[in-house]
mmCIF file with all atom_site columns, C-alpha atoms in Angstrom:
data_model
loop_
_atom_site.group_PDB
_atom_site.id
_atom_site.type_symbol
_atom_site.label_atom_id
_atom_site.label_alt_id
_atom_site.label_comp_id
_atom_site.label_asym_id
_atom_site.label_entity_id
_atom_site.label_seq_id
_atom_site.pdbx_PDB_ins_code
_atom_site.Cartn_x
_atom_site.Cartn_y
_atom_site.Cartn_z
_atom_site.occupancy
_atom_site.B_iso_or_equiv
_atom_site.pdbx_formal_charge
_atom_site.auth_seq_id
_atom_site.auth_comp_id
_atom_site.auth_asym_id
_atom_site.auth_atom_id
_atom_site.pdbx_PDB_model_num
ATOM 1   C CA . ASP A 1 1   ? 17.657  11.647  13.790  1.00 67.00 ? 1497 ASP A CA 1
ATOM 2   C CA . THR A 1 2   ? 15.865  13.596  16.518  1.00 69.00 ? 1498 THR A CA 1
ATOM 3   C CA . GLU A 1 3   ? 18.225  12.322  19.228  1.00 77.00 ? 1499 GLU A CA 1
ATOM 4   C CA . THR A 1 4   ? 21.481  13.422  17.564  1.00 80.00 ? 1500 THR A CA 1
ATOM 5   C CA . GLY A 1 5   ? 20.198  16.190  15.313  1.00 78.00 ? 1501 GLY A CA 1
ATOM 6   C CA . GLU A 1 6   ? 21.994  14.588  12.357  1.00 76.00 ? 1502 GLU A CA 1
ATOM 7   C CA . LEU A 1 7   ? 20.528  13.889  8.939   1.00 68.00 ? 1503 LEU A CA 1
ATOM 8   C CA . THR A 1 8   ? 20.317  10.163  8.215   1.00 66.00 ? 1504 THR A CA 1
ATOM 9   C CA . ILE A 1 9   ? 19.076  8.257   5.195   1.00 66.00 ? 1505 ILE A CA 1
ATOM 10  C CA . ALA A 1 10  ? 16.713  5.439   6.040   1.00 63.00 ? 1506 ALA A CA 1
ATOM 11  C CA . PRO A 1 11  ? 16.947  2.198   4.048   1.00 58.00 ? 1507 PRO A CA 1
ATOM 12  C CA . GLY A 1 12  ? 14.647  2.435   1.052   1.00 55.00 ? 1508 GLY A CA 1
ATOM 13  C CA . SER A 1 13  ? 14.209  6.204   1.215   1.00 51.00 ? 1509 SER A CA 1
ATOM 14  C CA . TYR A 1 14  ? 16.445  6.718   -1.798  1.00 52.00 ? 1510 TYR A CA 1
ATOM 15  C CA . ALA A 1 15  ? 14.345  4.657   -4.201  1.00 48.00 ? 1511 ALA A CA 1
ATOM 16  C CA . GLU A 1 16  ? 10.637  5.009   -4.853  1.00 49.00 ? 1512 GLU A CA 1
ATOM 17  C CA . GLY A 1 17  ? 10.221  6.526   -1.392  1.00 55.00 ? 1513 GLY A CA 1
ATOM 18  C CA . LEU A 1 18  ? 6.890   7.871   -2.557  1.00 66.00 ? 1514 LEU A CA 1
ATOM 19  C CA . TYR A 1 19  ? 5.409   4.458   -1.751  1.00 86.00 ? 1515 TYR A CA 1
ATOM 20  C CA . LEU A 1 20  ? 6.317   3.739   1.853   1.00 89.00 ? 1516 LEU A CA 1
ATOM 21  C CA . SER A 1 21  ? 4.180   2.782   4.852   1.00 94.00 ? 1517 SER A CA 1
ATOM 22  C CA . TRP A 1 22  ? 5.084   2.630   8.540   1.00 94.00 ? 1518 TRP A CA 1
ATOM 23  C CA . ASN A 1 23  ? 4.091   -0.207  10.835  1.00 96.00 ? 1519 ASN A CA 1
ATOM 24  C CA . PRO A 1 24  ? 1.528   1.398   13.193  1.00 95.00 ? 1520 PRO A CA 1
ATOM 25  C CA . ASN A 1 25  ? 3.073   -0.602  16.050  1.00 94.00 ? 1521 ASN A CA 1
ATOM 26  C CA . VAL A 1 26  ? 6.488   0.970   16.669  1.00 91.00 ? 1522 VAL A CA 1
ATOM 27  C CA . LEU A 1 27  ? 7.284   -1.484  19.481  1.00 90.00 ? 1523 LEU A CA 1
ATOM 28  C CA . THR A 1 28  ? 8.146   -4.392  17.220  1.00 90.00 ? 1524 THR A CA 1
ATOM 29  C CA . ASP A 1 29  ? 11.389  -6.317  17.137  1.00 91.00 ? 1525 ASP A CA 1
ATOM 30  C CA . PRO A 1 30  ? 13.236  -4.562  15.607  1.00 93.00 ? 1526 PRO A CA 1
ATOM 31  C CA . PRO A 1 31  ? 11.389  -1.301  16.317  1.00 93.00 ? 1527 PRO A CA 1
ATOM 32  C CA . TYR A 1 32  ? 10.160  1.323   13.850  1.00 93.00 ? 1528 TYR A CA 1
ATOM 33  C CA . GLN A 1 33  ? 9.572   -0.918  10.842  1.00 95.00 ? 1529 GLN A CA 1
ATOM 34  C CA . TYR A 1 34  ? 8.281   0.173   7.470   1.00 94.00 ? 1530 TYR A CA 1
ATOM 35  C CA . VAL A 1 35  ? 7.588   -1.383  4.090   1.00 94.00 ? 1531 VAL A CA 1
ATOM 36  C CA . TYR A 1 36  ? 8.521   0.261   0.785   1.00 91.00 ? 1532 TYR A CA 1
ATOM 37  C CA . SER A 1 37  ? 8.523   -0.484  -2.924  1.00 88.00 ? 1533 SER A CA 1
ATOM 38  C CA . LYS A 1 38  ? 11.755  -0.720  -4.859  1.00 85.00 ? 1534 LYS A CA 1
ATOM 39  C CA . HIS A 1 39  ? 12.118  -1.863  -8.468  1.00 83.00 ? 1535 HIS A CA 1
ATOM 40  C CA . GLY A 1 40  ? 8.637   -3.398  -8.452  1.00 86.00 ? 1536 GLY A CA 1
ATOM 41  C CA . ASP A 1 41  ? 8.930   -5.420  -5.225  1.00 90.00 ? 1537 ASP A CA 1
ATOM 42  C CA . LEU A 1 42  ? 8.142   -4.755  -1.562  1.00 93.00 ? 1538 LEU A CA 1
ATOM 43  C CA . PHE A 1 43  ? 10.833  -4.684  1.109   1.00 93.00 ? 1539 PHE A CA 1
ATOM 44  C CA . ARG A 1 44  ? 10.739  -4.336  4.901   1.00 94.00 ? 1540 ARG A CA 1
ATOM 45  C CA . SER A 1 45  ? 13.144  -2.207  6.853   1.00 92.00 ? 1541 SER A CA 1
ATOM 46  C CA . SER A 1 46  ? 13.683  -0.771  10.325  1.00 91.00 ? 1542 SER A CA 1
ATOM 47  C CA . LEU A 1 47  ? 15.157  2.544   11.385  1.00 86.00 ? 1543 LEU A CA 1
ATOM 48  C CA . TYR A 1 48  ? 17.278  0.724   13.975  1.00 85.00 ? 1544 TYR A CA 1
ATOM 49  C CA . ALA A 1 49  ? 18.117  -2.571  12.245  1.00 88.00 ? 1545 ALA A CA 1
ATOM 50  C CA . GLY A 1 50  ? 18.285  -1.452  8.611   1.00 86.00 ? 1546 GLY A CA 1
ATOM 51  C CA . ASP A 1 51  ? 17.129  -3.548  5.680   1.00 88.00 ? 1547 ASP A CA 1
ATOM 52  C CA . LEU A 1 52  ? 15.088  -6.629  6.648   1.00 92.00 ? 1548 LEU A CA 1
ATOM 53  C CA . GLY A 1 53  ? 14.844  -7.921  3.066   1.00 92.00 ? 1549 GLY A CA 1
ATOM 54  C CA . PRO A 1 54  ? 12.087  -8.529  0.540   1.00 93.00 ? 1550 PRO A CA 1
ATOM 55  C CA . LEU A 1 55  ? 8.542   -9.198  1.720   1.00 95.00 ? 1551 LEU A CA 1
ATOM 56  C CA . SER A 1 56  ? 7.979   -12.822 0.773   1.00 95.00 ? 1552 SER A CA 1
ATOM 57  C CA . GLY A 1 57  ? 4.846   -13.156 -1.366  1.00 94.00 ? 1553 GLY A CA 1
ATOM 58  C CA . ALA A 1 58  ? 5.113   -9.565  -2.628  1.00 93.00 ? 1554 ALA A CA 1
ATOM 59  C CA . SER A 1 59  ? 8.175   -10.044 -4.799  1.00 84.00 ? 1555 SER A CA 1
ATOM 60  C CA . ASP A 1 60  ? 6.787   -11.520 -8.021  1.00 83.00 ? 1556 ASP A CA 1
ATOM 61  C CA . PRO A 1 61  ? 9.282   -10.819 -10.851 1.00 83.00 ? 1557 PRO A CA 1
ATOM 62  C CA . ASN A 1 62  ? 6.481   -10.853 -13.460 1.00 85.00 ? 1558 ASN A CA 1
ATOM 63  C CA . VAL A 1 63  ? 4.509   -7.910  -12.023 1.00 88.00 ? 1559 VAL A CA 1
ATOM 64  C CA . ASP A 1 64  ? 5.139   -4.716  -10.091 1.00 89.00 ? 1560 ASP A CA 1
ATOM 65  C CA . GLU A 1 65  ? 4.157   -4.580  -6.434  1.00 92.00 ? 1561 GLU A CA 1
ATOM 66  C CA . THR A 1 66  ? 3.854   -1.114  -4.978  1.00 90.00 ? 1562 THR A CA 1
ATOM 67  C CA . MET A 1 67  ? 1.753   1.351   -2.939  1.00 92.00 ? 1563 MET A CA 1
ATOM 68  C CA . PRO A 1 68  ? 1.866   -0.514  0.419   1.00 95.00 ? 1564 PRO A CA 1
ATOM 69  C CA . SER A 1 69  ? -0.352  0.359   3.368   1.00 97.00 ? 1565 SER A CA 1
ATOM 70  C CA . TRP A 1 70  ? 0.486   -1.288  6.717   1.00 97.00 ? 1566 TRP A CA 1
ATOM 71  C CA . GLY A 1 71  ? -2.585  -1.877  8.862   1.00 97.00 ? 1567 GLY A CA 1
ATOM 72  C CA . PRO A 1 72  ? -2.723  -2.061  12.664  1.00 96.00 ? 1568 PRO A CA 1
ATOM 73  C CA . ASN A 1 73  ? -3.860  -5.694  12.388  1.00 92.00 ? 1569 ASN A CA 1
ATOM 74  C CA . GLY A 1 74  ? -0.491  -6.815  10.958  1.00 94.00 ? 1570 GLY A CA 1
ATOM 75  C CA . SER A 1 75  ? -1.651  -6.964  7.340   1.00 96.00 ? 1571 SER A CA 1
ATOM 76  C CA . ILE A 1 76  ? -0.146  -5.037  4.462   1.00 98.00 ? 1572 ILE A CA 1
ATOM 77  C CA . ALA A 1 77  ? -2.311  -4.011  1.500   1.00 97.00 ? 1573 ALA A CA 1
ATOM 78  C CA . PHE A 1 78  ? -0.472  -3.439  -1.767  1.00 96.00 ? 1574 PHE A CA 1
ATOM 79  C CA . VAL A 1 79  ? -1.012  -3.101  -5.521  1.00 93.00 ? 1575 VAL A CA 1
ATOM 80  C CA . ARG A 1 80  ? -0.006  -5.549  -8.249  1.00 92.00 ? 1576 ARG A CA 1
ATOM 81  C CA . SER A 1 81  ? 0.246   -4.263  -11.808 1.00 89.00 ? 1577 SER A CA 1
ATOM 82  C CA . ALA A 1 82  ? 1.914   -5.311  -15.050 1.00 81.00 ? 1578 ALA A CA 1
ATOM 83  C CA . GLY A 1 83  ? 1.865   -1.788  -16.540 1.00 68.00 ? 1579 GLY A CA 1
ATOM 84  C CA . HIS A 1 84  ? 4.523   0.231   -14.702 1.00 63.00 ? 1580 HIS A CA 1
ATOM 85  C CA . GLY A 1 85  ? 4.938   3.901   -15.541 1.00 56.00 ? 1581 GLY A CA 1
ATOM 86  C CA . ALA A 1 86  ? 7.122   6.655   -14.117 1.00 55.00 ? 1582 ALA A CA 1
ATOM 87  C CA . LEU A 1 87  ? 5.551   7.312   -10.694 1.00 65.00 ? 1583 LEU A CA 1
ATOM 88  C CA . GLY A 1 88  ? 2.382   5.294   -11.182 1.00 71.00 ? 1584 GLY A CA 1
ATOM 89  C CA . PHE A 1 89  ? 1.193   2.751   -13.701 1.00 76.00 ? 1585 PHE A CA 1
ATOM 90  C CA . ILE A 1 90  ? -1.248  2.161   -16.524 1.00 79.00 ? 1586 ILE A CA 1
ATOM 91  C CA . GLY A 1 91  ? -3.640  -0.697  -17.181 1.00 83.00 ? 1587 GLY A CA 1
ATOM 92  C CA . GLU A 1 92  ? -5.211  -3.294  -14.955 1.00 88.00 ? 1588 GLU A CA 1
ATOM 93  C CA . SER A 1 93  ? -4.110  -3.560  -11.334 1.00 90.00 ? 1589 SER A CA 1
ATOM 94  C CA . THR A 1 94  ? -5.381  -5.353  -8.247  1.00 92.00 ? 1590 THR A CA 1
ATOM 95  C CA . ILE A 1 95  ? -5.006  -4.887  -4.509  1.00 94.00 ? 1591 ILE A CA 1
ATOM 96  C CA . HIS A 1 96  ? -3.796  -7.737  -2.327  1.00 95.00 ? 1592 HIS A CA 1
ATOM 97  C CA . LEU A 1 97  ? -3.358  -8.369  1.399   1.00 96.00 ? 1593 LEU A CA 1
ATOM 98  C CA . ILE A 1 98  ? -0.406  -10.149 2.955   1.00 97.00 ? 1594 ILE A CA 1
ATOM 99  C CA . GLY A 1 99  ? 0.842   -10.673 6.503   1.00 96.00 ? 1595 GLY A CA 1
ATOM 100 C CA . GLU A 1 100 ? 3.621   -8.396  7.739   1.00 95.00 ? 1596 GLU A CA 1
ATOM 101 C CA . LYS A 1 101 ? 6.080   -11.318 7.742   1.00 93.00 ? 1597 LYS A CA 1
ATOM 102 C CA . GLY A 1 102 ? 5.101   -12.335 4.194   1.00 95.00 ? 1598 GLY A CA 1
ATOM 103 C CA . GLY A 1 103 ? 3.238   -15.390 2.945   1.00 96.00 ? 1599 GLY A CA 1
ATOM 104 C CA . THR A 1 104 ? 0.516   -15.860 0.379   1.00 95.00 ? 1600 THR A CA 1
ATOM 105 C CA . ALA A 1 105 ? -1.088  -12.684 -0.952  1.00 95.00 ? 1601 ALA A CA 1
ATOM 106 C CA . GLU A 1 106 ? -4.894  -12.673 -1.049  1.00 94.00 ? 1602 GLU A CA 1
ATOM 107 C CA . LEU A 1 107 ? -6.992  -10.555 -3.426  1.00 94.00 ? 1603 LEU A CA 1
ATOM 108 C CA . LEU A 1 108 ? -8.884  -7.743  -1.666  1.00 94.00 ? 1604 LEU A CA 1
ATOM 109 C CA . ALA A 1 109 ? -12.660 -7.877  -2.105  1.00 90.00 ? 1605 ALA A CA 1
ATOM 110 C CA . GLY A 1 110 ? -13.754 -5.317  -4.687  1.00 87.00 ? 1606 GLY A CA 1
ATOM 111 C CA . SER A 1 111 ? -10.393 -5.250  -6.437  1.00 86.00 ? 1607 SER A CA 1
ATOM 112 C CA . ASP A 1 112 ? -11.722 -6.915  -9.548  1.00 78.00 ? 1608 ASP A CA 1
ATOM 113 C CA . ALA A 1 113 ? -9.834  -7.992  -12.647 1.00 75.00 ? 1609 ALA A CA 1
ATOM 114 C CA . GLY A 1 114 ? -10.316 -5.805  -15.695 1.00 83.00 ? 1610 GLY A CA 1
ATOM 115 C CA . ILE A 1 115 ? -10.040 -2.431  -13.927 1.00 88.00 ? 1611 ILE A CA 1
ATOM 116 C CA . ALA A 1 116 ? -7.328  -0.501  -12.135 1.00 89.00 ? 1612 ALA A CA 1
ATOM 117 C CA . SER A 1 117 ? -7.453  -0.608  -8.321  1.00 91.00 ? 1613 SER A CA 1
ATOM 118 C CA . TYR A 1 118 ? -4.812  1.319   -6.401  1.00 90.00 ? 1614 TYR A CA 1
ATOM 119 C CA . TYR A 1 119 ? -3.836  3.579   -3.441  1.00 92.00 ? 1615 TYR A CA 1
ATOM 120 C CA . PRO A 1 120 ? -5.085  1.292   -0.640  1.00 95.00 ? 1616 PRO A CA 1
ATOM 121 C CA . ARG A 1 121 ? -5.214  2.896   2.829   1.00 96.00 ? 1617 ARG A CA 1
ATOM 122 C CA . PHE A 1 122 ? -6.133  1.180   6.097   1.00 97.00 ? 1618 PHE A CA 1
ATOM 123 C CA . SER A 1 123 ? -8.396  2.996   8.530   1.00 95.00 ? 1619 SER A CA 1
ATOM 124 C CA . PRO A 1 124 ? -6.700  3.800   11.869  1.00 95.00 ? 1620 PRO A CA 1
ATOM 125 C CA . ASN A 1 125 ? -8.574  0.944   13.585  1.00 95.00 ? 1621 ASN A CA 1
ATOM 126 C CA . GLY A 1 126 ? -7.747  -1.493  10.756  1.00 95.00 ? 1622 GLY A CA 1
ATOM 127 C CA . GLU A 1 127 ? -11.373 -2.406  10.052  1.00 95.00 ? 1623 GLU A CA 1
ATOM 128 C CA . TRP A 1 128 ? -11.610 -0.697  6.645   1.00 94.00 ? 1624 TRP A CA 1
ATOM 129 C CA . ILE A 1 129 ? -9.547  -0.167  3.529   1.00 96.00 ? 1625 ILE A CA 1
ATOM 130 C CA . ALA A 1 130 ? -10.220 2.797   1.284   1.00 94.00 ? 1626 ALA A CA 1
ATOM 131 C CA . PHE A 1 131 ? -8.903  2.559   -2.282  1.00 92.00 ? 1627 PHE A CA 1
ATOM 132 C CA . THR A 1 132 ? -9.211  4.082   -5.726  1.00 90.00 ? 1628 THR A CA 1
ATOM 133 C CA . ILE A 1 133 ? -10.558 2.430   -8.867  1.00 88.00 ? 1629 ILE A CA 1
ATOM 134 C CA . SER A 1 134 ? -10.327 3.534   -12.478 1.00 86.00 ? 1630 SER A CA 1
ATOM 135 C CA . PRO A 1 135 ? -12.420 1.502   -14.950 1.00 82.00 ? 1631 PRO A CA 1
ATOM 136 C CA . SER A 1 136 ? -10.344 2.790   -17.892 1.00 80.00 ? 1632 SER A CA 1
ATOM 137 C CA . GLY A 1 137 ? -6.986  2.095   -16.221 1.00 76.00 ? 1633 GLY A CA 1
ATOM 138 C CA . ALA A 1 138 ? -5.567  4.984   -18.254 1.00 76.00 ? 1634 ALA A CA 1
ATOM 139 C CA . THR A 1 139 ? -3.308  6.114   -15.409 1.00 75.00 ? 1635 THR A CA 1
ATOM 140 C CA . SER A 1 140 ? -2.998  5.967   -11.642 1.00 75.00 ? 1636 SER A CA 1
ATOM 141 C CA . ILE A 1 141 ? -2.091  9.665   -11.593 1.00 75.00 ? 1637 ILE A CA 1
ATOM 142 C CA . SER A 1 142 ? -5.348  11.669  -11.396 1.00 75.00 ? 1638 SER A CA 1
ATOM 143 C CA . ALA A 1 143 ? -7.347  9.443   -13.752 1.00 79.00 ? 1639 ALA A CA 1
ATOM 144 C CA . PRO A 1 144 ? -10.460 11.334  -14.946 1.00 81.00 ? 1640 PRO A CA 1
ATOM 145 C CA . ASP A 1 145 ? -12.691 8.344   -14.098 1.00 83.00 ? 1641 ASP A CA 1
ATOM 146 C CA . ALA A 1 146 ? -11.116 7.610   -10.683 1.00 85.00 ? 1642 ALA A CA 1
ATOM 147 C CA . GLU A 1 147 ? -13.518 6.810   -7.836  1.00 86.00 ? 1643 GLU A CA 1
ATOM 148 C CA . LEU A 1 148 ? -13.075 5.905   -4.188  1.00 88.00 ? 1644 LEU A CA 1
ATOM 149 C CA . ARG A 1 149 ? -14.290 2.633   -2.678  1.00 89.00 ? 1645 ARG A CA 1
ATOM 150 C CA . LEU A 1 150 ? -14.460 1.304   0.869   1.00 93.00 ? 1646 LEU A CA 1
ATOM 151 C CA . VAL A 1 151 ? -14.329 -2.342  1.950   1.00 94.00 ? 1647 VAL A CA 1
ATOM 152 C CA . ARG A 1 152 ? -13.927 -4.195  5.237   1.00 94.00 ? 1648 ARG A CA 1
ATOM 153 C CA . SER A 1 153 ? -10.333 -5.364  5.640   1.00 93.00 ? 1649 SER A CA 1
ATOM 154 C CA . ASP A 1 154 ? -11.487 -8.882  6.524   1.00 90.00 ? 1650 ASP A CA 1
ATOM 155 C CA . GLY A 1 155 ? -13.329 -9.185  3.190   1.00 82.00 ? 1651 GLY A CA 1
ATOM 156 C CA . SER A 1 156 ? -16.779 -9.393  4.745   1.00 84.00 ? 1652 SER A CA 1
ATOM 157 C CA . GLY A 1 157 ? -19.676 -7.247  3.648   1.00 78.00 ? 1653 GLY A CA 1
ATOM 158 C CA . ILE A 1 158 ? -20.099 -5.352  0.439   1.00 83.00 ? 1654 ILE A CA 1
ATOM 159 C CA . VAL A 1 159 ? -17.823 -2.941  -1.363  1.00 83.00 ? 1655 VAL A CA 1
ATOM 160 C CA . ARG A 1 160 ? -19.141 0.546   -0.733  1.00 79.00 ? 1656 ARG A CA 1
ATOM 161 C CA . GLU A 1 161 ? -19.173 3.215   -3.386  1.00 77.00 ? 1657 GLU A CA 1
ATOM 162 C CA . LEU A 1 162 ? -18.588 6.643   -1.918  1.00 72.00 ? 1658 LEU A CA 1
ATOM 163 C CA . ARG A 1 163 ? -20.925 8.526   -4.255  1.00 66.00 ? 1659 ARG A CA 1
ATOM 164 C CA . ALA A 1 164 ? -20.789 11.841  -2.380  1.00 61.00 ? 1660 ALA A CA 1
ATOM 165 C CA . LEU A 1 165 ? -17.002 11.910  -2.825  1.00 65.00 ? 1661 LEU A CA 1
ATOM 166 C CA . ASN A 1 166 ? -16.940 10.729  -6.432  1.00 59.00 ? 1662 ASN A CA 1
ATOM 167 C CA . ALA A 1 167 ? -17.880 13.921  -8.233  1.00 59.00 ? 1663 ALA A CA 1
ATOM 168 C CA . GLY A 1 168 ? -14.888 13.594  -10.573 1.00 60.00 ? 1664 GLY A CA 1
ATOM 169 C CA . ALA A 1 169 ? -11.327 12.299  -10.488 1.00 59.00 ? 1665 ALA A CA 1
ATOM 170 C CA . SER A 1 170 ? -11.307 11.198  -6.836  1.00 63.00 ? 1666 SER A CA 1
ATOM 171 C CA . SER A 1 171 ? -8.006  9.713   -5.793  1.00 72.00 ? 1667 SER A CA 1
ATOM 172 C CA . TYR A 1 172 ? -5.472  9.368   -2.966  1.00 77.00 ? 1668 TYR A CA 1
ATOM 173 C CA . PRO A 1 173 ? -7.718  8.310   -0.068  1.00 82.00 ? 1669 PRO A CA 1
ATOM 174 C CA . THR A 1 174 ? -6.510  8.973   3.439   1.00 81.00 ? 1670 THR A CA 1
ATOM 175 C CA . TRP A 1 175 ? -7.963  8.903   6.953   1.00 84.00 ? 1671 TRP A CA 1
#
């Protein structure tokens, strides 16, 4: 806490804190919200109000939902996978979009069945989502066949292959 100088533990930071994303708009009610994965589901929280509960539509008990990315347009991109591992997962996975208050999750264009799609990241202006694919789905941790893709966050246009960046085991996109 920068105001008091005391160490505090934010809700969700104790479990799977590796997969956490802040709301780019800090002036929400309550302020300073974030979404995180815990035990295969997504939850919302606020530094000032504490736990806000599970994100409706991203809490399917039959699959793991993880790796959220909160866009400036109010959407949250996240990964669904049935093959959970230690820090990542194995097997097929897809990326979905859902509103920040929950609802029905929609499949992201280019996140096709039969491959692993993971690590979605919104561009700062919210117009694009970068993500990783692995045709083998062997692992989401530095897969040898991992490649980066780029798609418009509204689903329009084509999925772009980033050939210049995909010289081998490309992963963890960021902006």
